[in-house]
């Protein structure tokens, strides 16, 4: 352990985090209780029942550089942080749902939004997506050209700037939208599974050539631009690749599995997908079966060919690659962790594992225990090989609170 920070949020949402090009650590979260992350109390409305919004920046050593808190408008929709990314210039891009947040003269309009913040945390660009129904931003990734790609899901109709897209009656559709450095839409894509169908995009990663990789789950019948996928499961994991211009390159699903792809990462000639499943799927000629939900990690070539897969008795929640191409995976387990070199019974809790990209073999695994439930939300690796993990812990002791499922956040930084 290099350092850790606790975030007493009192909210049901886990924090997001990302490493900036200079090694700084950015974190975004919602909070329902008075909060101080080291620079003094953040703005807080004791009367409001809505969650507040916090964005903070720490040095590589964990020292706070700045922190900003936004107060919600009373009566606004439930706020959440959907994704956080840092572009090549060090600007932070934040996506999610705003509760009409206000900070001094700055305002984030109510509803789905994406905002660009300067390296000092000043809001420079804000835009929304007009329409009806619900829209959830699930992930944000820098595109390497100063802009970002957002993915998520929506119901009803939404104007993404280049087109108005529809989810269909009773259905939920996935979307991807690429924005330039000023927040203007370059292009958008939508994928629906017809009436009562579901498609959701939960993760996005951009490779060195600008290829965009999206992972999530679907139910019903859907085409991402190639063959039509059909499942009778409640949700089946998928991954797809788009060109920098948004054209379909390839798409794959995990036929026979019921579950969700939660994370995607890219390396040299590799695309890695992590998630949870039950049932059975075949990958590279090998069967993977789970009676109850467990994790999977699969590797494709840049062209979409199957390379290898692992399944294990743990969740696969967050995934990252580093400059050497190695994988870092984070999740939770119930005591039967199978990822470490010395497999065996270990206390249930959070784990972080470093894996080889060639076959998924484990280099090391680190476990952390907690009296209650734990969740890994995001993992990043800086140029020096340090691993940053963000997540949430249920409160160990029962406390009187008017909020459902209160959790507190954490940041961990591990040495290489």
PDB file of C-alpha atoms in Angstrom, residues 89-207:
ATOM      1  CA  UNK A  89      -4.407  18.350 -21.780  1.00  0.00           C
ATOM      2  CA  UNK A  90      -5.283  17.370 -18.226  1.00  0.00           C
ATOM      3  CA  UNK A  91      -8.919  18.485 -18.394  1.00  0.00           C
ATOM      4  CA  UNK A  92     -11.412  16.343 -16.497  1.00  0.00           C
ATOM      5  CA  UNK A  93     -14.589  15.199 -18.249  1.00  0.00           C
ATOM      6  CA  UNK A  94     -17.471  14.333 -15.975  1.00  0.00           C
ATOM      7  CA  UNK A  95     -20.683  12.675 -17.128  1.00  0.00           C
ATOM      8  CA  UNK A  96     -23.821  11.689 -15.280  1.00  0.00           C
ATOM      9  CA  UNK A  97     -27.138  13.063 -14.063  1.00  0.00           C
ATOM     10  CA  UNK A  98     -27.287  16.517 -12.501  1.00  0.00           C
ATOM     11  CA  UNK A  99     -29.681  17.633  -9.780  1.00  0.00           C
ATOM     12  CA  UNK A 100     -29.355  21.257 -10.904  1.00  0.00           C
ATOM     13  CA  UNK A 101     -26.032  21.587  -9.090  1.00  0.00           C
ATOM     14  CA  UNK A 102     -24.740  25.036  -8.162  1.00  0.00           C
ATOM     15  CA  UNK A 103     -21.271  26.177  -7.051  1.00  0.00           C
ATOM     16  CA  UNK A 104     -20.943  29.958  -6.714  1.00  0.00           C
ATOM     17  CA  UNK A 105     -21.864  31.212 -10.215  1.00  0.00           C
ATOM     18  CA  UNK A 106     -21.425  27.811 -11.873  1.00  0.00           C
ATOM     19  CA  UNK A 107     -24.438  25.648 -12.634  1.00  0.00           C
ATOM     20  CA  UNK A 108     -24.942  22.178 -14.074  1.00  0.00           C
ATOM     21  CA  UNK A 109     -28.447  22.040 -15.599  1.00  0.00           C
ATOM     22  CA  UNK A 110     -30.751  19.340 -14.300  1.00  0.00           C
ATOM     23  CA  UNK A 111     -30.757  16.033 -16.152  1.00  0.00           C
ATOM     24  CA  UNK A 112     -28.178  14.080 -18.180  1.00  0.00           C
ATOM     25  CA  UNK A 113     -24.995  16.081 -18.713  1.00  0.00           C
ATOM     26  CA  UNK A 114     -21.322  16.049 -19.602  1.00  0.00           C
ATOM     27  CA  UNK A 115     -18.973  18.760 -18.344  1.00  0.00           C
ATOM     28  CA  UNK A 116     -15.344  19.629 -19.003  1.00  0.00           C
ATOM     29  CA  UNK A 117     -13.368  20.923 -16.022  1.00  0.00           C
ATOM     30  CA  UNK A 118      -9.997  22.646 -16.198  1.00  0.00           C
ATOM     31  CA  UNK A 119      -6.988  21.113 -14.412  1.00  0.00           C
ATOM     32  CA  UNK A 120      -7.886  23.473 -11.541  1.00  0.00           C
ATOM     33  CA  UNK A 121     -11.505  22.258 -11.433  1.00  0.00           C
ATOM     34  CA  UNK A 122     -13.239  25.215 -13.086  1.00  0.00           C
ATOM     35  CA  UNK A 123     -16.253  24.279 -15.225  1.00  0.00           C
ATOM     36  CA  UNK A 124     -15.413  25.231 -18.822  1.00  0.00           C
ATOM     37  CA  UNK A 125     -18.015  23.391 -20.913  1.00  0.00           C
ATOM     38  CA  UNK A 126     -21.418  21.910 -20.073  1.00  0.00           C
ATOM     39  CA  UNK A 127     -23.945  20.279 -22.341  1.00  0.00           C
ATOM     40  CA  UNK A 128     -27.009  18.123 -22.000  1.00  0.00           C
ATOM     41  CA  UNK A 129     -29.023  15.762 -24.180  1.00  0.00           C
ATOM     42  CA  UNK A 130     -32.604  16.916 -24.686  1.00  0.00           C
ATOM     43  CA  UNK A 131     -35.434  14.425 -24.976  1.00  0.00           C
ATOM     44  CA  UNK A 132     -37.917  12.343 -23.032  1.00  0.00           C
ATOM     45  CA  UNK A 133     -37.492   9.176 -21.025  1.00  0.00           C
ATOM     46  CA  UNK A 134     -34.450   8.368 -18.904  1.00  0.00           C
ATOM     47  CA  UNK A 135     -30.804   8.543 -19.981  1.00  0.00           C
ATOM     48  CA  UNK A 136     -27.926   7.132 -17.917  1.00  0.00           C
ATOM     49  CA  UNK A 137     -24.281   7.820 -18.672  1.00  0.00           C
ATOM     50  CA  UNK A 138     -22.422   4.658 -17.658  1.00  0.00           C
ATOM     51  CA  UNK A 139     -18.814   5.364 -18.710  1.00  0.00           C
ATOM     52  CA  UNK A 140     -16.574   8.056 -20.231  1.00  0.00           C
ATOM     53  CA  UNK A 141     -13.210   7.641 -22.000  1.00  0.00           C
ATOM     54  CA  UNK A 142     -10.783  10.154 -23.514  1.00  0.00           C
ATOM     55  CA  UNK A 143     -10.442   9.708 -27.286  1.00  0.00           C
ATOM     56  CA  UNK A 144      -6.790  10.821 -27.538  1.00  0.00           C
ATOM     57  CA  UNK A 145      -7.700  13.838 -29.686  1.00  0.00           C
ATOM     58  CA  UNK A 146      -8.879  16.182 -26.923  1.00  0.00           C
ATOM     59  CA  UNK A 147     -12.438  14.909 -26.805  1.00  0.00           C
ATOM     60  CA  UNK A 148     -14.266  12.012 -25.166  1.00  0.00           C
ATOM     61  CA  UNK A 149     -16.605   9.116 -25.864  1.00  0.00           C
ATOM     62  CA  UNK A 150     -19.649   8.585 -23.632  1.00  0.00           C
ATOM     63  CA  UNK A 151     -21.672   5.372 -23.452  1.00  0.00           C
ATOM     64  CA  UNK A 152     -24.790   4.376 -21.567  1.00  0.00           C
ATOM     65  CA  UNK A 153     -28.462   3.606 -22.104  1.00  0.00           C
ATOM     66  CA  UNK A 154     -31.748   5.464 -22.552  1.00  0.00           C
ATOM     67  CA  UNK A 155     -35.488   5.108 -22.962  1.00  0.00           C
ATOM     68  CA  UNK A 156     -37.787   7.186 -25.134  1.00  0.00           C
ATOM     69  CA  UNK A 157     -36.187   9.701 -27.507  1.00  0.00           C
ATOM     70  CA  UNK A 158     -32.925  11.629 -27.181  1.00  0.00           C
ATOM     71  CA  UNK A 159     -31.215  14.295 -29.252  1.00  0.00           C
ATOM     72  CA  UNK A 160     -27.475  13.536 -29.271  1.00  0.00           C
ATOM     73  CA  UNK A 161     -26.565  16.530 -31.408  1.00  0.00           C
ATOM     74  CA  UNK A 162     -26.288  14.807 -34.778  1.00  0.00           C
ATOM     75  CA  UNK A 163     -29.529  12.794 -34.636  1.00  0.00           C
ATOM     76  CA  UNK A 164     -32.560  12.047 -32.482  1.00  0.00           C
ATOM     77  CA  UNK A 165     -32.550   8.385 -31.541  1.00  0.00           C
ATOM     78  CA  UNK A 166     -35.364   6.197 -30.202  1.00  0.00           C
ATOM     79  CA  UNK A 167     -35.297   3.246 -27.842  1.00  0.00           C
ATOM     80  CA  UNK A 168     -38.663   1.861 -28.960  1.00  0.00           C
ATOM     81  CA  UNK A 169     -41.821   1.437 -26.863  1.00  0.00           C
ATOM     82  CA  UNK A 170     -41.068  -0.282 -23.578  1.00  0.00           C
ATOM     83  CA  UNK A 171     -37.428  -0.850 -24.491  1.00  0.00           C
ATOM     84  CA  UNK A 172     -34.049   0.424 -23.323  1.00  0.00           C
ATOM     85  CA  UNK A 173     -31.364   1.157 -25.902  1.00  0.00           C
ATOM     86  CA  UNK A 174     -27.597   1.657 -25.672  1.00  0.00           C
ATOM     87  CA  UNK A 175     -25.758   4.657 -27.051  1.00  0.00           C
ATOM     88  CA  UNK A 176     -22.258   5.875 -27.810  1.00  0.00           C
ATOM     89  CA  UNK A 177     -21.526   9.519 -28.583  1.00  0.00           C
ATOM     90  CA  UNK A 178     -18.179  11.068 -29.447  1.00  0.00           C
ATOM     91  CA  UNK A 179     -17.606  14.710 -28.503  1.00  0.00           C
ATOM     92  CA  UNK A 180     -14.836  17.040 -29.604  1.00  0.00           C
ATOM     93  CA  UNK A 181     -12.728  19.182 -27.284  1.00  0.00           C
ATOM     94  CA  UNK A 182     -15.485  21.813 -27.086  1.00  0.00           C
ATOM     95  CA  UNK A 183     -18.185  19.293 -26.254  1.00  0.00           C
ATOM     96  CA  UNK A 184     -19.809  19.343 -29.704  1.00  0.00           C
ATOM     97  CA  UNK A 185     -21.049  16.037 -31.126  1.00  0.00           C
ATOM     98  CA  UNK A 186     -18.851  14.424 -33.760  1.00  0.00           C
ATOM     99  CA  UNK A 187     -21.173  11.430 -34.114  1.00  0.00           C
ATOM    100  CA  UNK A 188     -23.492   9.200 -32.129  1.00  0.00           C
ATOM    101  CA  UNK A 189     -24.734   5.635 -32.410  1.00  0.00           C
ATOM    102  CA  UNK A 190     -27.739   3.887 -30.877  1.00  0.00           C
ATOM    103  CA  UNK A 191     -28.574   0.185 -30.574  1.00  0.00           C
ATOM    104  CA  UNK A 192     -32.050  -1.063 -29.695  1.00  0.00           C
ATOM    105  CA  UNK A 193     -33.489  -4.555 -29.265  1.00  0.00           C
ATOM    106  CA  UNK A 194     -37.065  -3.731 -30.255  1.00  0.00           C
ATOM    107  CA  UNK A 195     -40.153  -3.483 -28.072  1.00  0.00           C
ATOM    108  CA  UNK A 196     -39.496  -4.651 -24.503  1.00  0.00           C
ATOM    109  CA  UNK A 197     -35.846  -5.378 -25.405  1.00  0.00           C
ATOM    110  CA  UNK A 198     -32.791  -4.121 -23.556  1.00  0.00           C
ATOM    111  CA  UNK A 199     -29.323  -3.021 -24.607  1.00  0.00           C
ATOM    112  CA  UNK A 200     -26.991  -1.259 -22.183  1.00  0.00           C
ATOM    113  CA  UNK A 201     -23.405  -0.089 -22.669  1.00  0.00           C
ATOM    114  CA  UNK A 202     -21.466  -0.215 -19.385  1.00  0.00           C
ATOM    115  CA  UNK A 203     -17.827   0.377 -20.385  1.00  0.00           C
ATOM    116  CA  UNK A 204     -15.745   2.051 -23.101  1.00  0.00           C
ATOM    117  CA  UNK A 205     -12.049   2.137 -23.999  1.00  0.00           C
ATOM    118  CA  UNK A 206     -10.174   3.827 -26.853  1.00  0.00           C
ATOM    119  CA  UNK A 207      -7.014   2.321 -28.352  1.00  0.00           C
TER     120      UNK A 207
END
